[in-house]
Tab-separated table of C-alpha atoms in Angstrom:
chain	number	residue	atom	x	y	z
L	736	MET	CA	65.767	30.511	-24.631
L	737	ALA	CA	63.985	33.725	-25.551
L	738	THR	CA	63.793	34.725	-21.901
L	739	VAL	CA	67.491	34.170	-21.348
L	740	ALA	CA	68.473	36.102	-24.464
L	741	SER	CA	66.249	39.049	-23.637
L	742	ALA	CA	67.887	39.382	-20.237
L	743	ARG	CA	71.142	40.442	-21.810
L	744	PRO	CA	71.923	44.175	-21.556
L	745	PRO	CA	71.997	46.654	-24.445
L	746	ALA	CA	75.184	46.917	-26.478
L	747	GLY	CA	76.154	50.366	-25.279
L	748	SER	CA	75.874	50.021	-21.505
L	749	PRO	CA	78.019	48.189	-18.949
L	750	PRO	CA	76.806	44.590	-19.062
L	751	ALA	CA	77.151	44.015	-15.338
L	752	PRO	CA	76.257	46.299	-12.421
L	753	VAL	CA	78.935	48.877	-11.624
L	754	PRO	CA	78.627	50.878	-8.391
L	755	ALA	CA	77.420	54.417	-9.072
L	756	ARG	CA	80.124	55.800	-6.782
L	757	VAL	CA	82.790	54.427	-9.131
L	758	GLN	CA	81.332	56.310	-12.097
L	759	ARG	CA	81.012	59.455	-9.987
L	760	ARG	CA	84.678	59.234	-9.054
L	761	VAL	CA	85.674	58.686	-12.677
L	762	LEU	CA	83.623	61.705	-13.769
L	763	ARG	CA	85.188	63.921	-11.094
L	764	VAL	CA	88.674	63.018	-12.288
L	765	LEU	CA	87.722	63.513	-15.935
L	766	LEU	CA	86.161	66.910	-15.179
L	767	CYS	CA	89.366	68.091	-13.486
L	768	LEU	CA	91.398	66.658	-16.327
L	769	GLN	CA	89.258	68.381	-18.973
L	770	ILE	CA	89.389	71.763	-17.236
L	771	LEU	CA	93.176	71.773	-16.873
L	772	PHE	CA	93.766	70.332	-20.333
L	773	SER	CA	91.441	72.764	-22.109
L	774	MET	CA	93.017	75.765	-20.395
L	775	VAL	CA	96.591	74.951	-21.426
L	776	ILE	CA	95.828	73.613	-24.891
L	777	ALA	CA	93.719	76.657	-25.791
L	778	MET	CA	96.912	78.735	-25.629
L	779	SER	CA	98.811	76.615	-28.125
L	780	GLY	CA	97.046	77.509	-31.392
L	781	PRO	CA	97.254	81.312	-31.273
L	782	VAL	CA	100.720	81.427	-29.734
L	783	VAL	CA	102.405	78.958	-32.068
L	784	SER	CA	101.291	81.020	-35.069
L	785	LEU	CA	102.659	84.201	-33.499
L	786	LEU	CA	105.912	82.448	-32.662
L	787	ALA	CA	106.304	81.078	-36.183
L	788	GLU	CA	105.604	84.499	-37.696
L	789	ARG	CA	108.241	86.054	-35.434
L	790	ILE	CA	110.831	83.507	-36.568
L	791	THR	CA	110.015	83.488	-40.286
L	792	GLY	CA	108.437	86.884	-40.878
L	793	SER	CA	105.805	85.127	-42.993
L	794	ALA	CA	102.122	84.808	-42.132
L	795	THR	CA	101.796	82.046	-44.724
L	796	ARG	CA	104.481	79.901	-43.125
L	797	ALA	CA	102.996	80.619	-39.716
L	798	GLY	CA	99.827	78.983	-40.964
L	799	PHE	CA	101.776	75.745	-41.467
L	800	THR	CA	102.003	75.343	-37.710
L	801	GLN	CA	98.202	75.255	-37.409
L	802	ALA	CA	98.073	72.646	-40.158
L	803	SER	CA	100.772	70.681	-38.341
L	804	ILE	CA	98.676	70.581	-35.151
L	805	PHE	CA	95.726	69.210	-37.131
L	806	CYS	CA	97.953	66.624	-38.811
L	807	GLY	CA	99.328	65.534	-35.444
L	808	SER	CA	95.855	65.034	-34.010
L	809	VAL	CA	94.832	62.993	-37.060
L	810	ALA	CA	97.970	60.847	-36.931
L	811	CYS	CA	97.680	60.136	-33.197
L	812	ALA	CA	93.939	59.431	-32.943
L	813	VAL	CA	94.045	55.733	-33.868
L	814	PRO	CA	97.359	54.807	-32.148
L	815	LEU	CA	96.142	56.337	-28.877
L	816	ALA	CA	92.833	54.500	-29.201
L	817	ALA	CA	94.746	51.257	-29.778
L	818	LEU	CA	96.859	51.973	-26.713
L	819	SER	CA	93.717	52.556	-24.642
L	820	ALA	CA	92.129	49.372	-25.983
L	821	ARG	CA	95.123	47.306	-24.883
L	822	TYR	CA	96.127	48.967	-21.612
L	823	GLY	CA	93.142	51.092	-20.561
L	824	ARG	CA	92.129	54.755	-20.637
L	825	ARG	CA	94.741	55.749	-18.057
L	826	VAL	CA	97.611	54.795	-20.313
L	827	GLY	CA	96.087	56.193	-23.513
L	828	LEU	CA	95.269	59.563	-21.971
L	829	ALA	CA	98.556	59.838	-20.067
L	830	VAL	CA	100.725	58.984	-23.082
L	831	GLY	CA	98.863	61.452	-25.299
L	832	GLN	CA	99.225	64.284	-22.783
L	833	LEU	CA	102.881	63.472	-22.171
L	834	THR	CA	103.523	63.482	-25.914
L	835	GLY	CA	102.107	66.996	-26.027
L	836	ALA	CA	104.315	68.063	-23.101
L	837	VAL	CA	107.468	66.836	-24.823
L	838	ALA	CA	106.337	68.505	-28.043
L	839	ALA	CA	105.842	71.826	-26.234
L	840	GLY	CA	109.441	71.467	-25.058
L	841	VAL	CA	110.513	71.010	-28.687
L	842	VAL	CA	108.698	74.244	-29.563
L	843	VAL	CA	110.630	76.017	-26.796
L	844	CYS	CA	113.876	74.720	-28.295
L	845	GLY	CA	112.763	75.955	-31.692
L	846	ALA	CA	112.042	79.386	-30.224
L	847	LEU	CA	115.452	79.578	-28.543
L	848	LEU	CA	117.250	78.492	-31.724
L	849	ASP	CA	114.986	80.428	-34.120
L	850	SER	CA	114.348	77.098	-35.845
L	851	PHE	CA	111.094	76.991	-37.782
L	852	PRO	CA	111.362	73.211	-38.506
L	853	LEU	CA	111.541	72.495	-34.768
L	854	VAL	CA	108.448	74.613	-34.183
L	855	VAL	CA	106.572	72.669	-36.872
L	856	ILE	CA	107.677	69.325	-35.401
L	857	GLY	CA	106.617	70.448	-31.928
L	858	SER	CA	103.263	71.602	-33.269
L	859	PHE	CA	102.709	68.145	-34.743
L	860	GLY	CA	103.352	66.558	-31.343
L	861	ILE	CA	100.950	68.962	-29.623
L	862	GLY	CA	98.314	67.462	-31.890
L	863	GLY	CA	98.861	64.212	-29.990
L	864	ALA	CA	97.670	65.898	-26.798
L	865	ILE	CA	94.588	67.176	-28.637
L	866	ALA	CA	93.831	63.637	-29.861
L	867	ALA	CA	94.038	62.419	-26.268
L	868	GLY	CA	91.804	65.289	-25.158
L	869	PHE	CA	89.149	64.110	-27.604
L	870	GLN	CA	89.164	60.707	-25.889
L	871	ILE	CA	88.158	62.214	-22.544
L	872	ARG	CA	84.502	62.444	-23.600
L	873	PHE	CA	84.494	58.762	-24.545
L	874	ALA	CA	86.147	57.767	-21.263
L	875	ALA	CA	83.162	59.347	-19.496
L	876	THR	CA	80.820	56.843	-21.192
L	877	ASP	CA	82.726	53.630	-20.373
L	878	LEU	CA	80.889	53.081	-17.086
L	879	ALA	CA	77.801	55.153	-17.818
L	880	ALA	CA	74.541	53.383	-16.996
L	881	ASP	CA	72.094	52.688	-19.789
L	882	GLY	CA	70.350	55.926	-20.704
L	883	ARG	CA	73.000	58.202	-19.160
L	884	HIS	CA	75.653	58.380	-21.871
L	885	GLY	CA	74.458	61.823	-22.953
L	886	ARG	CA	74.754	63.269	-19.454
L	887	ALA	CA	78.300	61.918	-19.107
L	888	VAL	CA	79.461	63.414	-22.415
L	889	GLY	CA	77.619	66.676	-21.738
L	890	MET	CA	79.254	67.239	-18.360
L	891	VAL	CA	82.777	66.616	-19.649
L	892	THR	CA	82.180	68.823	-22.692
L	893	TRP	CA	80.826	71.590	-20.457
L	894	ALA	CA	84.123	71.560	-18.540
L	895	SER	CA	85.838	72.825	-21.714
L	896	THR	CA	84.192	76.208	-21.091
L	897	ALA	CA	87.047	77.131	-18.771
L	898	GLY	CA	89.621	76.539	-21.473
L	899	GLY	CA	87.686	78.255	-24.225
L	900	VAL	CA	87.147	81.389	-22.158
L	901	LEU	CA	90.247	81.606	-19.962
L	902	GLY	CA	92.884	79.874	-22.099
L	903	PRO	CA	93.490	82.591	-24.716
L	904	SER	CA	93.506	85.295	-22.044
L	905	LEU	CA	96.394	83.534	-20.305
L	906	VAL	CA	98.692	84.088	-23.282
L	907	GLY	CA	99.616	87.635	-22.334
L	908	ILE	CA	100.060	86.725	-18.677
L	909	THR	CA	102.293	83.712	-19.317
L	910	ASP	CA	104.375	85.532	-21.921
L	911	LYS	CA	105.429	87.942	-19.157
L	912	LEU	CA	105.699	85.257	-16.525
L	913	VAL	CA	109.218	86.274	-15.502
L	914	PRO	CA	109.814	90.028	-15.832
L	915	GLY	CA	113.129	90.738	-17.524
L	916	SER	CA	113.435	87.142	-18.733
L	917	PRO	CA	115.920	86.587	-21.587
L	918	LEU	CA	113.494	84.175	-23.251
L	919	PRO	CA	112.365	85.241	-26.734
L	920	GLU	CA	108.843	86.551	-27.194
L	921	PHE	CA	106.068	83.902	-27.215
L	922	THR	CA	108.335	81.288	-25.605
L	923	SER	CA	107.132	81.345	-21.985
L	924	PRO	CA	103.587	80.158	-22.810
L	925	PHE	CA	104.983	76.884	-24.122
L	926	ILE	CA	106.836	76.296	-20.872
L	927	VAL	CA	103.487	76.672	-19.105
L	928	ILE	CA	101.830	74.391	-21.682
L	929	ALA	CA	104.488	71.733	-21.152
L	930	ALA	CA	104.101	71.905	-17.365
L	931	GLY	CA	100.313	71.800	-17.623
L	932	LEU	CA	100.338	68.745	-19.900
L	933	VAL	CA	102.725	66.957	-17.566
L	934	GLY	CA	100.186	67.694	-14.824
L	935	THR	CA	97.274	66.316	-16.863
L	936	SER	CA	99.310	63.222	-17.705
L	937	LEU	CA	100.008	62.558	-14.033
L	938	LEU	CA	96.391	63.264	-13.141
L	939	ALA	CA	95.116	60.771	-15.691
L	940	TYR	CA	97.567	58.020	-14.823
L	941	GLY	CA	97.542	58.499	-11.067
L	942	PHE	CA	93.892	59.168	-10.294
L	943	LEU	CA	91.820	57.498	-13.007
L	944	ARG	CA	91.456	54.397	-10.865
L	945	PRO	CA	89.852	52.014	-11.360
L	946	ASP	CA	90.388	52.322	-15.073
L	947	PRO	CA	86.864	52.784	-16.498
L	948	LEU	CA	87.513	50.930	-19.758
L	949	LEU	CA	89.149	47.922	-18.128
L	950	LEU	CA	86.422	47.750	-15.494
L	951	ALA	CA	83.685	47.926	-18.147
L	952	ARG	CA	85.434	45.233	-20.177
L	953	ALA	CA	85.700	42.970	-17.137
L	954	ALA	CA	81.981	43.479	-16.500
L	955	GLU	CA	81.182	42.593	-20.110
L	956	ASN	CA	83.296	39.417	-19.951
L	957	ALA	CA	81.707	38.388	-16.651
L	958	ASN	CA	78.253	38.915	-18.083
L	959	ALA	CA	79.127	36.903	-21.199
L	960	GLU	CA	80.270	34.003	-19.018
L	961	ASP	CA	77.059	34.175	-16.980
L	962	ALA	CA	74.958	34.263	-20.143
L	963	ASN	CA	76.826	31.270	-21.568
L	964	ALA	CA	76.298	29.365	-18.340
L	965	GLU	CA	72.566	30.173	-18.374
L	966	ASP	CA	72.283	29.084	-21.996
L	967	ALA	CA	74.051	25.806	-21.232
L	968	LYS	CA	71.820	25.161	-18.225
L	969	ALA	CA	68.651	25.887	-20.227
L	970	GLU	CA	69.732	23.570	-23.006
L	971	ASP	CA	70.604	20.825	-20.544
L	972	ALA	CA	67.227	21.097	-18.777
L	973	LYS	CA	65.292	21.085	-22.038
L	974	ALA	CA	67.036	18.287	-23.916
L	975	GLU	CA	68.372	16.265	-20.976
L	976	ARG	CA	71.415	15.456	-22.964
L	977	ALA	CA	74.018	12.952	-21.969
L	978	ASN	CA	77.064	13.930	-19.929
L	979	THR	CA	79.243	13.738	-22.983
L	980	GLU	CA	77.016	16.138	-24.941
L	981	ARG	CA	76.913	18.584	-22.015
L	982	ALA	CA	80.681	18.514	-21.776
L	983	ASN	CA	80.950	19.270	-25.475
L	984	THR	CA	78.502	22.188	-25.145
L	985	GLU	CA	80.420	23.681	-22.210
L	986	ARG	CA	83.671	23.270	-24.093
L	987	GLU	CA	82.212	25.140	-27.042
L	988	HIS	CA	81.130	27.999	-24.747
L	989	ALA	CA	84.572	28.109	-23.168
L	990	ASP	CA	86.228	28.217	-26.592
L	991	ALA	CA	83.905	31.030	-27.675
L	992	GLY	CA	84.710	33.013	-24.526
L	993	ALA	CA	88.430	32.478	-25.071
L	994	ALA	CA	88.129	33.612	-28.677
L	995	GLN	CA	86.232	36.739	-27.588
L	996	LYS	CA	88.891	37.566	-25.005
L	997	SER	CA	91.657	37.002	-27.538
L	998	ALA	CA	89.954	39.364	-29.984
L	999	THR	CA	89.590	41.978	-27.263
L	1000	ASP	CA	93.242	41.706	-26.327
L	1001	ARG	CA	94.465	42.311	-29.885
L	1002	PRO	CA	95.558	45.865	-30.755
L	1003	ALA	CA	92.717	47.986	-32.084
L	1004	GLY	CA	93.682	49.574	-35.392
L	1005	LEU	CA	92.034	51.758	-37.978
L	1006	ARG	CA	90.847	48.784	-40.016
L	1007	ALA	CA	89.001	47.302	-37.043
L	1008	GLY	CA	87.347	50.640	-36.255
L	1009	LEU	CA	86.255	51.265	-39.824
L	1010	ARG	CA	84.938	47.700	-40.098
L	1011	THR	CA	82.810	48.249	-37.012
L	1012	LEU	CA	81.410	51.509	-38.355
L	1013	ARG	CA	80.676	49.947	-41.723
L	1014	HIS	CA	78.547	47.220	-40.155
L	1015	ASN	CA	76.696	49.367	-37.581
L	1016	ALA	CA	74.301	51.905	-39.073
L	1017	GLN	CA	73.640	53.736	-35.788
L	1018	ALA	CA	77.357	54.177	-35.071
L	1019	ARG	CA	77.965	55.289	-38.655
L	1020	ARG	CA	75.211	57.899	-38.409
L	1021	ALA	CA	76.697	59.239	-35.152
L	1022	VAL	CA	80.090	59.676	-36.832
L	1023	VAL	CA	78.592	61.428	-39.876
L	1024	VAL	CA	76.687	63.948	-37.735
L	1025	SER	CA	79.632	64.580	-35.379
L	1026	THR	CA	81.993	65.103	-38.298
L	1027	THR	CA	79.623	67.431	-40.152
L	1028	VAL	CA	78.828	69.768	-37.242
L	1029	HIS	CA	82.480	69.915	-36.160
L	1030	ALA	CA	84.001	70.521	-39.601
L	1031	VAL	CA	81.428	73.176	-40.540
L	1032	MET	CA	81.893	74.878	-37.172
L	1033	ILE	CA	85.690	74.972	-37.608
L	1034	ALA	CA	85.464	76.347	-41.153
L	1035	LEU	CA	82.969	79.124	-40.408
L	1036	MET	CA	84.341	80.068	-36.994
L	1037	ASN	CA	87.988	80.299	-38.113
L	1038	MET	CA	87.184	82.696	-40.950
L	1039	ALA	CA	84.647	84.789	-39.009
L	1040	ALA	CA	87.330	86.867	-37.294
L	1041	LEU	CA	88.978	87.682	-40.632
L	1042	HIS	CA	85.555	88.461	-42.125
L	1043	MET	CA	84.778	90.998	-39.378
L	1044	HIS	CA	88.286	92.445	-39.515
L	1045	HIS	CA	87.795	93.209	-43.207
L	1046	GLY	CA	84.597	95.024	-42.234
L	1047	GLY	CA	86.445	97.296	-39.825
L	1048	VAL	CA	85.246	95.698	-36.591
L	1049	SER	CA	87.657	96.330	-33.702
L	1050	VAL	CA	89.760	93.570	-32.229
L	1051	GLY	CA	87.967	93.946	-28.894
L	1052	LEU	CA	84.547	93.400	-30.437
L	1053	ILE	CA	85.839	90.452	-32.457
L	1054	GLY	CA	87.034	88.874	-29.208
L	1055	ILE	CA	83.609	89.351	-27.625
L	1056	VAL	CA	81.865	87.770	-30.618
L	1057	ILE	CA	84.182	84.747	-30.515
L	1058	SER	CA	83.558	84.415	-26.768
L	1059	VAL	CA	79.802	84.342	-27.427
L	1060	HIS	CA	80.394	81.563	-29.933
L	1061	VAL	CA	82.446	79.562	-27.413
L	1062	ALA	CA	79.736	80.002	-24.797
L	1063	GLY	CA	77.168	78.730	-27.299
L	1064	MET	CA	79.317	75.643	-27.838
L	1065	TYR	CA	80.031	74.545	-24.300
L	1066	LEU	CA	77.500	76.012	-21.884
L	1067	PRO	CA	74.454	74.095	-23.235
L	1068	SER	CA	76.297	70.743	-23.159
L	1069	PRO	CA	74.810	69.405	-19.874
L	1070	LEU	CA	71.304	70.286	-21.076
L	1071	VAL	CA	71.986	68.624	-24.414
L	1072	GLY	CA	73.203	65.519	-22.626
L	1073	TYR	CA	70.021	65.357	-20.575
L	1074	LEU	CA	67.887	65.783	-23.689
L	1075	VAL	CA	69.797	63.033	-25.479
L	1076	ASP	CA	69.120	60.612	-22.627
L	1077	THR	CA	65.479	61.676	-22.378
L	1078	TYR	CA	64.407	61.970	-26.015
L	1079	GLY	CA	67.084	60.058	-27.916
L	1080	SER	CA	69.934	61.103	-30.185
L	1081	TYR	CA	67.819	61.369	-33.363
L	1082	ARG	CA	65.957	64.496	-32.248
L	1083	LEU	CA	69.194	66.154	-31.182
L	1084	PHE	CA	70.814	65.265	-34.491
L	1085	VAL	CA	67.990	67.026	-36.296
L	1086	THR	CA	68.116	69.975	-33.889
L	1087	GLY	CA	71.875	70.422	-34.172
L	1088	LEU	CA	71.910	70.266	-37.961
L	1089	ALA	CA	68.912	72.607	-38.216
L	1090	LEU	CA	70.615	75.144	-35.931
L	1091	GLN	CA	73.775	75.070	-38.004
L	1092	PHE	CA	71.785	75.468	-41.214
L	1093	ALA	CA	70.107	78.532	-39.697
L	1094	ALA	CA	73.527	79.803	-38.604
L	1095	ALA	CA	74.849	79.479	-42.159
L	1096	GLY	CA	71.872	81.506	-43.401
L	1097	VAL	CA	72.462	84.279	-40.861
L	1098	LEU	CA	76.200	84.402	-41.627
L	1099	PHE	CA	75.480	84.457	-45.364
L	1100	ALA	CA	73.227	87.480	-44.941
L	1101	SER	CA	75.391	89.376	-42.420
L	1102	PRO	CA	77.748	92.032	-43.823
L	1103	PRO	CA	81.303	92.009	-42.421
L	1104	HIS	CA	80.749	95.201	-40.416
L	1105	SER	CA	77.738	93.736	-38.555
L	1106	GLU	CA	79.143	92.294	-35.363
L	1107	ALA	CA	75.580	91.668	-34.139
L	1108	GLY	CA	74.669	89.622	-37.215
L	1109	VAL	CA	77.880	87.641	-37.257
L	1110	GLY	CA	77.623	87.157	-33.487
L	1111	ALA	CA	74.086	85.787	-33.788
L	1112	GLY	CA	75.218	83.431	-36.551
L	1113	LEU	CA	78.174	82.170	-34.521
L	1114	LEU	CA	75.965	81.682	-31.460
L	1115	LEU	CA	73.624	79.473	-33.497
L	1116	LEU	CA	76.648	77.706	-34.977
L	1117	GLY	CA	77.993	76.893	-31.510
L	1118	ALA	CA	74.616	75.707	-30.212
L	1119	GLY	CA	74.243	73.442	-33.261
L	1120	TRP	CA	77.692	72.024	-32.612
L	1121	ALA	CA	76.774	71.269	-28.993
L	1122	ALA	CA	73.594	69.426	-29.977
L	1123	GLY	CA	75.163	67.405	-32.787
L	1124	PHE	CA	78.544	66.680	-31.227
L	1125	VAL	CA	77.349	65.672	-27.757
L	1126	ALA	CA	74.534	63.572	-29.221
L	1127	GLY	CA	76.886	61.956	-31.723
L	1128	SER	CA	79.488	61.065	-29.100
L	1129	ALA	CA	76.859	59.559	-26.806
L	1130	ALA	CA	75.131	57.681	-29.634
L	1131	LEU	CA	78.408	56.143	-30.826
L	1132	SER	CA	79.097	54.713	-27.368
L	1133	GLU	CA	75.520	53.489	-26.920
L	1134	ALA	CA	75.516	51.698	-30.266
L	1135	LEU	CA	78.526	49.454	-29.579
L	1136	PRO	CA	79.643	46.892	-26.992
L	1137	ILE	CA	82.801	47.612	-25.016
L	1138	SER	CA	84.829	45.132	-27.093
L	1139	GLN	CA	84.148	47.109	-30.299
L	1140	ARG	CA	83.815	50.604	-28.920
L	1141	VAL	CA	87.385	51.896	-28.628
L	1142	PRO	CA	88.572	51.119	-32.201
L	1143	ALA	CA	85.435	52.788	-33.565
L	1144	GLN	CA	86.002	55.816	-31.323
L	1145	GLY	CA	89.560	56.149	-32.605
L	1146	ALA	CA	88.368	55.932	-36.206
L	1147	CYS	CA	85.658	58.496	-35.419
L	1148	ASP	CA	88.154	61.012	-34.050
L	1149	LEU	CA	90.472	60.486	-37.014
L	1150	ILE	CA	87.613	61.169	-39.432
L	1151	ILE	CA	86.483	64.248	-37.481
L	1152	GLN	CA	89.959	65.754	-37.279
L	1153	ALA	CA	90.814	64.983	-40.905
L	1154	ALA	CA	87.555	66.532	-42.131
L	1155	SER	CA	88.158	69.581	-39.925
L	1156	ALA	CA	91.672	70.029	-41.307
L	1157	VAL	CA	90.403	69.848	-44.882
L	1158	GLY	CA	87.550	72.189	-44.013
L	1159	ALA	CA	89.870	74.739	-42.432
L	1160	LEU	CA	92.186	74.690	-45.440
L	1161	ALA	CA	89.303	74.927	-47.909
L	1162	ALA	CA	87.724	77.753	-45.920
L	1163	GLY	CA	90.820	79.902	-46.283
L	1164	LEU	CA	90.937	79.310	-50.026
L	1165	VAL	CA	87.220	80.047	-50.500
L	1166	VAL	CA	87.375	83.308	-48.544
L	1167	ALA	CA	90.563	84.385	-50.333
L	1168	GLN	CA	89.237	83.628	-53.822
L	1169	LEU	CA	85.510	84.300	-53.347
L	1170	SER	CA	83.954	85.533	-50.094
L	1171	TYR	CA	82.834	84.570	-46.599
L	1172	ALA	CA	79.228	84.557	-47.828
L	1173	VAL	CA	80.107	81.819	-50.331
L	1174	LEU	CA	81.790	79.855	-47.549
L	1175	ALA	CA	78.635	80.161	-45.414
L	1176	ALA	CA	76.515	78.969	-48.350
L	1177	LEU	CA	78.755	75.934	-48.885
L	1178	GLY	CA	78.673	75.101	-45.173
L	1179	GLY	CA	74.895	75.399	-45.142
L	1180	ALA	CA	74.623	73.128	-48.166
L	1181	ALA	CA	76.764	70.443	-46.497
L	1182	VAL	CA	74.664	70.580	-43.323
L	1183	LEU	CA	71.399	70.523	-45.274
L	1184	ALA	CA	72.478	67.423	-47.210
L	1185	VAL	CA	73.136	65.506	-43.985
L	1186	LEU	CA	69.941	66.825	-42.371
L	1187	LEU	CA	67.793	65.671	-45.288
L	1188	ARG	CA	69.445	62.260	-45.175
L	1189	ILE	CA	68.745	61.947	-41.444
L	1190	LEU	CA	65.105	62.929	-41.937
L	1191	TRP	CA	64.716	60.522	-44.867
L	1192	THR	CA	66.110	57.509	-43.012
L	1193	GLY	CA	64.173	58.240	-39.804
L	1194	PRO	CA	65.016	57.432	-36.183
L	1195	ARG	CA	65.978	53.812	-36.912
L	1196	GLY	CA	68.265	54.629	-39.801
L	1197	ARG	CA	65.950	53.188	-42.506
L	1198	PRO	CA	63.966	55.122	-45.110
L	1199	ALA	CA	60.644	56.252	-43.654
């Protein structure tokens, strides 16, 4: 019996052999999808704020649109994960992108009618596309071989470089797409966003074949049936039971397999995802690290531009500093993925958190007029994000079987986005009432708390 049990594959890898060419095809499609998606979605945040300010004349109300995008991504994370769990990644990704396309159309209507409520509603729907975009990294791990989850996440994350660098620069080009157009200012970019998201929706639904999640699930079910058959055969050979007893044993295995399939077919909701995370220490640790590095990065990065502006740094230099930060986030991702697969997620967790703690120290000490100091801090902040976020995404997939993975991934994204929204709101209040240095100190304290906990519990998640 021990030999049969030990032959079963790890929880986080496809339980039955999947041709490498299938995974390569899936990764190629996901890379194209990520590049196109990141380019169009990177335009939405800056432009929607400018559009809202043009309509309302209020910078405060314009900020509501950013909050609405965050709220939309939080609200859509679990429903899209449930949709993927039932119908596959193709449907979940396509529906999320299409939701964003329709929402961009609503923003265009709001711009034409000078309707701020329509712009806010459209911003909320664009958050649905962002929630679907978060799922792309998890789709890359569905068919990843054991020990290659990090590489899969790293490659897809690296593809976001195109969006982070080129997306914002497309705003000015798309806003003057049609010379002499009667469209109001800041309206044309949302037409481009809508068209781009329709394209990503069609790309996901039309080319993500075979569906990686459904194929991985079929492999897991086939392996479970084989394992049950081997167990039954071993028991029969050992005990030489009567035909009646063998029939009863096989019936029990069949009932168990049917129950497992029924559970897999049920919609995957937030409760199921949270239950999985509560009972799996490794998955829970991955979510904590991913949430921490992402929320701290959002809080410190969003306020850095305002911090430098108050110090008299030019807009051009601020743009260069932010670009350095984006490069620090995405360019190291393939290397991080390789290191995760080679040395394990624990070391990258520690590395990512340590880098962000160092970044908080540099940002705390850098005066607002020091673009070099702030730039160095943001570079460290981005590199820490890459290490923690890529490692966390890979570790979450490795820790869970396919049947439990998607609900937990949806819950993970909801937690990450909700924490980031709270962090962004709190960051604005802290900088307005206190200072950016205080914000950096608070971010460093949050990172240090998680880092010390990781070091205390050790690689296996238990106190050393």
